[in-house]
Each structure stands twice: as C-alpha cells, then as structure tokens.
CSV table of C-alpha atoms and ligand atoms in Angstrom, one decimal:
chain,number,residue,atom,x,y,z
A,9,MET,CA,-23.8,-11.7,-25.8
A,10,SER,CA,-20.9,-9.8,-24.1
A,11,THR,CA,-17.0,-10.6,-25.3
A,12,ALA,CA,-16.1,-9.6,-21.7
A,13,LEU,CA,-13.5,-12.1,-20.0
A,14,LEU,CA,-13.8,-10.7,-16.9
A,15,ARG,CA,-17.2,-8.8,-15.7
A,16,VAL,CA,-16.6,-6.5,-12.1
A,17,GLN,CA,-20.1,-4.9,-11.1
A,18,ASP,CA,-20.5,-3.3,-8.2
A,19,LEU,CA,-18.0,-4.6,-6.0
A,20,THR,CA,-17.8,-3.4,-2.5
A,21,VAL,CA,-15.1,-4.5,0.3
A,22,VAL,CA,-15.8,-4.0,4.2
A,23,PHE,CA,-13.0,-4.5,6.5
A,24,GLY,CA,-14.7,-3.3,9.8
A,25,ALA,CA,-15.3,0.3,9.4
A,26,ARG,CA,-13.1,0.7,6.4
A,27,GLN,CA,-14.2,0.2,2.9
A,28,ALA,CA,-11.4,-1.1,0.5
A,29,LEU,CA,-13.5,-1.1,-2.1
A,30,ARG,CA,-16.4,1.0,-2.7
A,31,GLY,CA,-18.5,0.1,-5.8
A,32,ILE,CA,-16.3,-0.9,-8.6
A,33,ASN,CA,-17.6,-1.6,-12.2
A,34,PHE,CA,-14.7,-2.9,-15.3
A,35,GLU,CA,-15.0,-5.3,-18.0
A,36,LEU,CA,-12.0,-7.2,-19.0
A,37,ALA,CA,-11.6,-8.3,-22.7
A,38,CYS,CA,-9.8,-11.4,-23.9
A,39,GLY,CA,-5.9,-10.5,-24.8
A,40,GLU,CA,-6.3,-7.1,-23.1
A,41,THR,CA,-3.8,-5.7,-20.5
A,42,LEU,CA,-5.9,-3.6,-17.7
A,43,GLY,CA,-3.0,-1.7,-15.8
A,44,LEU,CA,-5.0,-0.6,-12.4
A,45,VAL,CA,-2.9,2.1,-10.9
A,46,GLY,CA,-3.1,3.7,-7.4
A,47,GLU,CA,-1.2,4.5,-4.2
A,48,SER,CA,-1.0,2.4,-1.5
A,49,GLY,CA,-4.0,1.8,0.4
A,50,SER,CA,-6.3,2.4,-2.5
A,51,GLY,CA,-7.7,-0.9,-2.7
A,52,LYS,CA,-5.4,-2.8,-5.5
A,53,SER,CA,-4.7,-5.9,-3.9
A,54,THR,CA,-7.6,-6.6,-2.1
A,55,LEU,CA,-9.3,-6.5,-6.0
A,56,ALA,CA,-7.0,-8.9,-6.6
A,57,ARG,CA,-8.2,-10.6,-4.1
A,58,ALA,CA,-11.6,-10.3,-4.5
A,59,ILE,CA,-11.5,-11.6,-8.0
A,60,LEU,CA,-9.4,-14.8,-7.1
A,61,GLY,CA,-12.2,-15.0,-4.3
A,62,LEU,CA,-9.3,-15.1,-1.3
A,63,VAL,CA,-11.7,-11.7,-0.3
A,64,ARG,CA,-15.8,-12.1,0.2
A,65,PRO,CA,-17.0,-9.2,-1.1
A,66,ALA,CA,-20.1,-7.2,0.8
A,67,ARG,CA,-21.3,-6.3,-2.5
A,68,GLY,CA,-21.0,-6.7,-6.0
A,69,ARG,CA,-20.8,-9.4,-8.4
A,70,VAL,CA,-17.5,-11.2,-10.2
A,71,GLU,CA,-18.4,-12.8,-13.8
A,72,PHE,CA,-15.3,-14.6,-15.4
A,73,LEU,CA,-15.9,-16.3,-18.6
A,74,GLN,CA,-19.9,-15.9,-18.0
A,75,GLN,CA,-19.4,-17.7,-14.6
A,76,ASN,CA,-20.6,-16.1,-11.1
A,77,LEU,CA,-17.5,-16.4,-9.1
A,78,LEU,CA,-18.9,-15.5,-6.2
A,79,ALA,CA,-21.7,-18.5,-6.2
A,80,CYS,CA,-18.7,-20.9,-7.2
A,81,THR,CA,-18.2,-24.0,-4.8
A,82,SER,CA,-14.3,-24.4,-3.9
A,83,MET,CA,-14.4,-27.5,-6.5
A,84,GLN,CA,-15.4,-24.9,-9.1
A,85,MET,CA,-13.5,-21.8,-7.8
A,86,ARG,CA,-10.3,-24.8,-8.3
A,87,GLU,CA,-11.4,-25.3,-11.8
A,88,VAL,CA,-12.0,-21.6,-12.4
A,89,ARG,CA,-8.2,-21.3,-10.8
A,90,ARG,CA,-6.9,-23.4,-14.3
A,91,ASP,CA,-7.8,-20.1,-16.4
A,92,LEU,CA,-6.7,-17.6,-13.5
A,93,GLN,CA,-3.8,-17.3,-12.1
A,94,ILE,CA,-1.5,-14.6,-10.2
A,95,VAL,CA,1.9,-13.5,-9.7
A,96,PHE,CA,2.3,-11.8,-6.5
A,97,GLN,CA,4.5,-9.1,-4.7
A,98,ASP,CA,7.2,-10.9,-3.1
A,99,PRO,CA,8.7,-14.0,-5.2
A,100,LEU,CA,10.8,-15.3,-2.5
A,101,SER,CA,7.5,-15.7,-0.1
A,102,SER,CA,4.6,-17.1,-2.3
A,103,LEU,CA,6.9,-19.5,-3.0
A,104,ASN,CA,7.8,-23.1,-0.4
A,105,PRO,CA,10.7,-23.1,0.7
A,106,ARG,CA,11.2,-26.2,0.8
A,107,MET,CA,9.6,-27.0,-2.0
A,108,LEU,CA,11.8,-28.4,-5.6
A,109,VAL,CA,11.0,-25.0,-7.8
A,110,GLY,CA,10.1,-27.6,-10.1
A,111,ASN,CA,7.9,-29.0,-8.1
A,112,ALA,CA,6.3,-25.9,-7.4
A,113,ILE,CA,6.0,-25.5,-11.3
A,114,ALA,CA,4.7,-28.6,-11.7
A,115,GLU,CA,1.5,-28.3,-9.5
A,116,PRO,CA,-0.9,-27.4,-10.8
A,117,LEU,CA,0.1,-29.9,-13.8
A,118,ILE,CA,-0.5,-32.6,-11.2
A,119,ILE,CA,-4.1,-30.9,-9.8
A,120,PHE,CA,-5.3,-30.2,-13.8
A,121,GLU,CA,-3.8,-32.6,-15.8
A,122,PRO,CA,-3.3,-36.2,-13.5
A,123,ALA,CA,-2.8,-38.2,-16.4
A,124,LEU,CA,0.2,-37.1,-16.9
A,125,ASP,CA,3.6,-39.1,-16.1
A,126,ALA,CA,6.7,-37.8,-14.5
A,127,LEU,CA,8.6,-37.8,-17.5
A,128,ALA,CA,5.8,-35.2,-19.6
A,129,ARG,CA,5.9,-33.5,-16.2
A,130,ARG,CA,9.2,-32.6,-16.2
A,131,GLN,CA,9.6,-31.8,-20.0
A,132,ARG,CA,6.3,-29.4,-19.2
A,133,VAL,CA,8.7,-28.0,-16.3
A,134,GLY,CA,11.7,-27.4,-18.6
A,135,ALA,CA,10.2,-25.9,-21.4
A,136,MET,CA,8.3,-23.5,-19.2
A,137,LEU,CA,11.8,-23.0,-17.3
A,138,GLU,CA,12.9,-22.0,-20.3
A,139,ARG,CA,10.6,-20.0,-22.3
A,140,VAL,CA,10.5,-17.8,-18.2
A,141,GLY,CA,14.5,-17.4,-19.8
A,142,LEU,CA,15.6,-19.8,-16.9
A,143,ALA,CA,18.0,-23.4,-17.5
A,144,ALA,CA,15.4,-26.2,-17.5
A,145,ALA,CA,18.4,-27.6,-15.0
A,146,MET,CA,17.2,-24.8,-12.4
A,147,ALA,CA,13.8,-27.3,-11.4
A,148,ASP,CA,16.2,-28.7,-9.1
A,149,ARG,CA,17.1,-26.0,-6.9
A,150,TYR,CA,15.2,-24.5,-3.6
A,151,PRO,CA,14.2,-21.1,-4.0
A,152,HIS,CA,16.6,-19.6,-1.2
A,153,GLU,CA,19.1,-20.5,-4.0
A,154,LEU,CA,17.7,-17.6,-6.5
A,155,SER,CA,18.0,-14.0,-6.9
A,156,GLY,CA,15.1,-12.3,-6.2
A,157,GLY,CA,14.2,-11.9,-10.0
A,158,GLN,CA,14.9,-15.7,-10.6
A,159,CYS,CA,12.3,-16.6,-8.5
A,160,GLN,CA,10.2,-14.2,-9.7
A,161,ARG,CA,10.5,-16.0,-13.2
A,162,ILE,CA,9.3,-18.9,-11.2
A,163,GLY,CA,6.3,-17.8,-9.8
A,164,ILE,CA,5.9,-16.4,-13.5
A,165,ALA,CA,6.5,-20.2,-14.8
A,166,ARG,CA,4.0,-21.4,-12.0
A,167,ALA,CA,1.1,-18.8,-13.2
A,168,MET,CA,1.3,-20.0,-16.9
A,169,ILE,CA,1.7,-23.2,-17.0
A,170,MET,CA,-1.6,-23.6,-17.9
A,171,ASN,CA,-2.1,-21.4,-20.0
A,172,PRO,CA,-4.3,-19.3,-18.3
A,173,LYS,CA,-7.1,-17.1,-19.9
A,174,LEU,CA,-6.3,-13.9,-17.4
A,175,LEU,CA,-2.9,-13.4,-15.2
A,176,ILE,CA,-2.8,-10.8,-12.4
A,177,CYS,CA,0.0,-9.4,-11.6
A,178,ASP,CA,-0.1,-7.8,-8.0
A,179,GLU,CA,2.6,-5.5,-7.9
A,180,PRO,CA,5.1,-8.0,-10.1
A,181,VAL,CA,8.3,-6.3,-10.2
A,182,SER,CA,8.3,-3.8,-6.9
A,183,ALA,CA,9.8,-6.1,-4.7
A,184,LEU,CA,13.3,-6.0,-7.0
A,185,ASP,CA,15.7,-4.4,-7.7
A,186,VAL,CA,15.5,-1.1,-10.5
A,187,SER,CA,17.9,-3.1,-12.9
A,188,ILE,CA,15.8,-6.2,-12.7
A,189,GLN,CA,12.7,-4.6,-13.3
A,190,GLY,CA,13.0,-3.4,-16.5
A,191,GLN,CA,13.5,-7.8,-17.6
A,192,ILE,CA,10.3,-9.0,-15.7
A,193,VAL,CA,8.0,-6.2,-17.5
A,194,ASN,CA,9.6,-7.6,-20.6
A,195,LEU,CA,9.0,-10.9,-20.0
A,196,LEU,CA,5.4,-10.3,-19.0
A,197,LEU,CA,4.7,-8.5,-22.3
A,198,ASP,CA,6.0,-11.6,-24.4
A,199,LEU,CA,4.7,-13.8,-22.9
A,200,GLN,CA,1.6,-12.1,-22.7
A,201,ARG,CA,2.0,-11.5,-27.0
A,202,ASP,CA,2.6,-15.2,-27.0
A,203,ALA,CA,0.0,-16.4,-25.4
A,204,GLY,CA,-2.3,-14.3,-26.4
A,205,MET,CA,-4.1,-14.2,-22.2
A,206,ALA,CA,-5.8,-11.1,-20.6
A,207,MET,CA,-3.6,-9.3,-17.8
A,208,LEU,CA,-4.8,-7.3,-15.2
A,209,PHE,CA,-1.1,-5.6,-14.4
A,210,ILE,CA,-1.6,-4.1,-11.1
A,211,SER,CA,1.0,-1.2,-9.8
A,212,HIS,CA,1.7,2.5,-8.4
A,213,ASN,CA,4.4,2.8,-11.5
A,214,LEU,CA,2.7,4.7,-14.2
A,215,ALA,CA,5.9,4.4,-16.4
A,216,ILE,CA,5.3,0.8,-16.0
A,217,VAL,CA,1.8,0.4,-16.7
A,218,ARG,CA,2.6,2.6,-19.9
A,219,HIS,CA,4.8,0.5,-21.3
A,220,LEU,CA,2.2,-2.8,-21.2
A,221,SER,CA,-1.3,-1.9,-21.0
A,222,HIS,CA,-3.8,-1.0,-23.5
A,223,ARG,CA,-6.1,0.6,-20.9
A,224,VAL,CA,-5.8,1.4,-17.8
A,225,LEU,CA,-7.7,2.0,-14.6
A,226,VAL,CA,-6.8,5.0,-12.1
A,227,ILE,CA,-8.5,3.7,-8.3
A,228,TYR,CA,-8.1,6.1,-5.2
A,229,GLY,CA,-10.2,5.7,-2.1
A,230,GLY,CA,-11.5,2.6,-3.3
A,231,ARG,CA,-13.3,4.2,-6.1
A,232,ILE,CA,-12.3,3.9,-10.0
A,233,VAL,CA,-11.4,7.6,-10.2
A,234,GLU,CA,-10.5,7.3,-14.5
A,235,VAL,CA,-10.6,4.8,-17.0
A,236,ALA,CA,-8.9,5.2,-20.7
A,237,PRO,CA,-6.9,4.0,-23.4
A,238,SER,CA,-3.3,3.6,-22.1
A,239,VAL,CA,-2.5,6.7,-25.2
A,240,THR,CA,-5.3,8.9,-24.2
A,241,LEU,CA,-4.5,8.4,-20.3
A,242,PHE,CA,-1.0,9.6,-20.7
A,243,ASP,CA,-1.8,12.4,-23.0
A,244,SER,CA,-5.0,14.0,-21.8
A,245,PRO,CA,-5.8,12.9,-18.2
A,246,LEU,CA,-9.1,14.2,-17.4
A,247,HIS,CA,-8.5,13.3,-13.5
A,248,PRO,CA,-6.6,16.0,-10.6
A,249,TYR,CA,-5.6,12.6,-9.4
A,250,THR,CA,-4.4,11.1,-12.4
A,251,GLN,CA,-2.4,14.4,-13.0
A,252,VAL,CA,-0.6,14.1,-9.5
A,253,LEU,CA,0.3,10.7,-10.5
A,254,LEU,CA,1.8,11.4,-13.8
A,255,ALA,CA,3.9,13.7,-12.4
A,256,ALA,CA,5.5,11.4,-10.1
A,257,ILE,CA,6.5,8.9,-13.0
A,258,PRO,CA,10.0,7.6,-12.1
A,259,ALA,CA,11.7,8.5,-15.1
A,260,ILE,CA,12.4,5.0,-16.7
A,261,PHE,CA,11.1,3.8,-19.8
A,262,GLY,CA,12.1,6.8,-21.3
A,263,SER,CA,9.8,9.5,-19.3
A,264,GLU,CA,10.7,12.9,-19.9
A,265,ARG,CA,8.2,13.5,-16.9
A,266,ALA,CA,10.0,14.8,-13.5
A,267,HIS,CA,9.9,12.9,-11.0
A,268,THR,CA,10.3,11.6,-7.3
A,269,GLY,CA,12.4,8.6,-7.4
A,270,ASP,CA,9.6,6.1,-5.6
A,271,GLY,CA,6.5,6.6,-7.9
A,272,ARG,CA,5.0,8.7,-5.5
A,273,ALA,CA,2.9,11.2,-5.6
A,274,PRO,CA,5.4,14.7,-5.3
A,275,ALA,CA,5.6,17.1,-2.7
A,276,GLY,CA,2.9,19.4,-2.0
A,277,ALA,CA,0.5,16.9,-3.7
A,278,ALA,CA,0.8,14.8,-0.9
A,279,GLY,CA,-2.4,14.0,1.6
A,280,VAL,CA,-4.0,11.2,3.6
A,281,LEU,CA,-6.3,8.6,1.6
A,282,PRO,CA,-9.8,9.2,2.4
A,283,ASP,CA,-9.9,7.2,6.1
A,284,ALA,CA,-13.7,7.8,7.6
A,285,ALA,CA,-16.3,5.9,5.5
A,286,GLY,CA,-18.7,9.0,6.3
A,287,GLU,CA,-16.1,11.1,4.5
A,288,ALA,CA,-16.0,9.8,1.1
A,289,ASP,CA,-19.6,8.8,1.2
A,290,ILE,CA,-20.4,12.3,1.3
A,291,GLY,CA,-18.0,14.0,-1.2
A,292,CYS,CA,-15.2,14.1,-3.8
A,293,ALA,CA,-12.8,11.9,-1.6
A,294,PHE,CA,-10.0,13.8,-3.5
A,295,ARG,CA,-11.3,17.0,-2.3
A,296,HIS,CA,-8.6,18.0,0.3
A,297,ARG,CA,-6.0,17.8,-2.3
A,298,CYS,CA,-7.1,19.3,-5.2
A,299,ARG,CA,-6.5,22.3,-6.0
A,300,PHE,CA,-9.8,23.1,-8.4
A,301,ALA,CA,-12.2,21.6,-6.1
A,302,VAL,CA,-15.2,23.8,-5.7
A,303,ALA,CA,-18.3,23.8,-3.7
A,304,VAL,CA,-20.1,21.0,-5.3
A,305,CYS,CA,-17.2,18.5,-4.5
A,306,ALA,CA,-18.0,18.6,-0.4
A,307,ASN,CA,-21.6,17.4,-0.8
A,308,SER,CA,-21.6,15.3,-3.8
A,309,VAL,CA,-19.2,12.3,-4.5
A,310,PRO,CA,-19.1,12.8,-8.4
A,311,PRO,CA,-20.1,9.6,-10.4
A,312,LEU,CA,-17.7,8.0,-13.0
A,313,THR,CA,-19.1,9.2,-16.0
A,314,GLN,CA,-17.9,9.0,-19.9
A,315,ILE,CA,-16.3,12.1,-20.9
A,316,ALA,CA,-15.3,11.1,-24.3
A,317,PRO,CA,-15.6,7.9,-26.1
A,318,GLY,CA,-13.5,5.2,-23.9
A,319,HIS,CA,-13.1,7.7,-22.1
A,320,TRP,CA,-14.2,7.7,-18.4
A,321,ALA,CA,-14.0,10.2,-14.7
A,322,ALA,CA,-15.2,11.2,-11.3
A,323,CYS,CA,-15.0,14.0,-11.4
A,324,HIS,CA,-17.3,17.0,-11.2
A,325,ARG,CA,-15.3,19.4,-13.3
A,326,ALA,CA,-13.6,16.7,-15.8
A,327,ARG,CA,-16.0,18.0,-18.7
A,328,ASP,CA,-13.8,21.6,-18.1
A,329,TRP,CA,-10.6,20.2,-18.3
A,330,GLN,CA,-11.9,18.3,-21.3
A,331,SER,CA,-13.6,21.1,-23.5
A,332,ASN,CA,-10.8,23.7,-22.2
A,333,ALA,CA,-7.1,21.8,-23.1
A,334,GLY,CA,-4.4,22.3,-21.7
A,335,ALA,CA,-6.2,24.5,-18.3
A,336,LEU,CA,-5.2,21.3,-16.0
A,337,SER,CA,-1.4,21.5,-14.6
A,338,LEU,CA,-0.8,21.6,-11.9
B,29,ADP,N1,-7.5,-8.0,6.0
B,29,ADP,C1,-7.8,-6.7,5.6
B,29,ADP,N2,-7.8,-6.5,7.4
B,29,ADP,C2,-8.3,-5.3,7.8
B,29,ADP,N3,-7.9,-4.2,6.3
B,29,ADP,C3,-7.3,-4.8,5.3
B,29,ADP,C4,-7.3,-5.8,4.7
B,29,ADP,N4,-6.7,-5.9,3.8
B,29,ADP,C5,-6.3,-4.1,3.5
B,29,ADP,N5,-6.6,-3.9,4.3
B,29,ADP,C6,-7.1,-2.2,3.8
B,29,ADP,O1,-7.7,-1.5,2.8
B,29,ADP,C7,-7.6,-0.9,1.8
B,29,ADP,C8,-6.7,-1.2,0.8
B,29,ADP,O2,-5.8,-2.2,0.6
B,29,ADP,P1,-5.6,-3.3,-0.4
B,29,ADP,O3,-6.2,-3.1,-1.1
B,29,ADP,O4,-3.7,-3.9,0.5
B,29,ADP,O5,-4.6,-1.8,-0.9
B,29,ADP,P2,-3.3,-1.5,-2.0
B,29,ADP,O6,-3.0,-2.5,-3.0
B,29,ADP,O7,-3.8,-0.5,-3.4
B,29,ADP,O8,-1.5,-1.0,-1.6
B,29,ADP,C9,-5.9,-0.2,3.3
B,29,ADP,O9,-6.8,0.7,4.0
B,29,ADP,C10,-6.1,-1.2,3.9
B,29,ADP,O10,-5.3,-1.4,4.8
B,30,SF4,S1,-14.6,16.5,-7.9
B,30,SF4,FE1,-14.1,18.2,-7.4
B,30,SF4,S2,-12.2,17.8,-5.9
B,30,SF4,FE2,-12.7,16.2,-6.9
B,30,SF4,S3,-11.5,15.8,-8.1
B,30,SF4,FE3,-12.5,17.0,-9.6
B,30,SF4,S4,-12.4,18.8,-9.1
B,30,SF4,FE4,-11.0,18.0,-7.7
B,31,MG,MG1,-0.8,-3.8,-2.8
C-alpha cells in the first residue's frame, strides 16, 4: 500500500475555452514540504482549489488519506477539512472583518470539538496565538486593528488549530512587506518541523521555495514541466523554463543569483503564457519562449519523463542537458 498522503491523478480543470490544468499528476508524502512554482496564471491556485473541492475538475482524481475527495459528499468533505487546511494569499480579506480574531481561530474547534467548553476553547486559542508568535490577548482584537503580518499569523493559527495533516499555503507571503516575509516563512518552517504536517507551498518566488521545500514542482501553462528534490532542481535544472525562473530569483535568503526584483522572468525571456487550448495541445507550450526549440517541439507535447532518479522533466531535449552538464545556460 502506498504511503502517499495526497495523490493527484490526471487532474484537468477547464474554465470555458481555457484549460487551467492539463492532466496534473503528483504525490505528496506525510510530513513532506512540496513547493509549487510557476508564474502568474500558470494554474497554481486552481490546483489548490481543486484539491480542496472548491473547483470542479473536468477529469482526474484527488486522493487524500486514501479517500477519493471528488466522490465525497459535503458532510464528508467537512470532516476531511479537519486534516486539510489552507492559508490564503491575502490575510485581511480571508478573515471576517466583524469577527474577533479569537472567534475566527476558535471556529474549527466549535465544528470539530463541540464538547469543548468556552474556557477550554479560549485556552486552546491563546496557546495557538502564542505558537504563531502573538500575545494571547490578541484574541480580543478585530482584523482591521492588526498589521498584514499579524493577520497572516491569525490565518495560520486558524488553519493549524486542528493540527492538520496537510497545510496548503497559496502565496502566503506575496501580499506582505518584504521585511515581514522572512518571519512568516520561518514561522511556517518552525510549525512544520514541530507539528510534522505536510505542506504544499505555492509561490512564484523560488528563493522562498528553496528555503522551505524538500521537493519542487514547476508548473507552466497548467502542466507540470519539472519535478525534483529541491537541491537537484536548484543545482541542475533540466527544463529551460525552470532556468528562466532561476535566473529571476530575487536576492533574498542570501541568493547569489541575479534578480529582476519581482520574482518574474527576466527581460528577454518574457513571453505570454499559452492561451488557446489548441496551441498547448500540439507542441511544447514553452516553445515560443525557448531558445533551444527544435522541430519536434512544435508538433509533439513533451511528456513528463524521469531523467534521473526522482528527477522528472517535460522537455524533448532534457537528456541533452543531462548528458552535457552546463550546456543549458540562458
Ligand atoms: N474562476 C475562474 N474562471 C475563469 N478562469 C479562471 C478562474 N480561475 C482561474 N482562471 C484562469 O485559469 C488560469 C490559472 O489561474 P490561477 O490558477 O489563478 O493561476 P496562478 O494561481 O498560477 O496565478 C488563468 O488563466 C486564470 O485566468
Ligand atoms: S520541448 Fe523544446 S521548446 Fe519545450 S522546453 Fe524543451 S527544448 Fe524548449
Ligand atoms: Mg494564484
């Protein structure tokens, strides 16, 4: 029997004429932090929402704790949410402005531990606030009285109060000041080490993903284009798109790489994401931005292929880069 906590198979999401996800496959082990990177519009949030049952996929399967989530009733899904939580990008808008933050954090306790009395609940909330680096007295404040970083700590406290087995973080620091981002990332890292939950950490910022993740998925145009252990991905990326992302790493967390400041692709590599459903179904979706494209790239979609143990890439030329280390320099 597999030890995967989460298994996503052939997940495909369509919005009208646009395919946001195209046959996504991956597994996430208990306690593992999996980074998910890709530029804006590549399908990261759609993947998070589809796992949580907030978007209905056209095709595919999401298995969590050996349960097929797409077949769950809303009651069953509510039970699953005890173990499957999310931290959103915008901390303020993810909290109810009229609800004391202590009550927001306590909400999952009311649902999942109804026998708990008010005093015990308040103690659990106070302990959780302290665990995320805030004073227990913060429970009596409203969201608008708090800073962005404090609001995100509240969002994390609410997500963590039931000790979930999987925490999905969808760009949890992108809306925060750069000075606060590192603190929140380190808080998530501490919580992950203490609680041992798995994390799906979504970001367009590879520096942060490198800091946190055991393994990284790179997504482009709704497809996974590279998967590797974090160290391997950063030291020897195989997909030309991953190279573009690496060249754009902002110089935080001590990165020596050149950066453009916003974590996006550098000038010269800029291009549009594949849009029309047909284009990306005929050839490699990255071919118009790829300086290594050859004839086959225009007429055949490169399958995600294991090039080395645990290192997968969807590029017709991935074996060229692997057999000629250093040849792939953009
Ligand atoms: N509810 C929606 N309706 C229509 N299109 C959507 C919807 N949500 C996302 N999309 C489209 O799907 C694609 C992927 O979006 P998203 O998952 O938000 O990307 P990311 O989180 O990587 O920026 C984009 O082209 C986006 O415009
Ligand atoms: S398949 Fe071709 S176009 Fe696509 S990334 Fe590889 S070399 Fe570039
Ligand atoms: Mg998003």
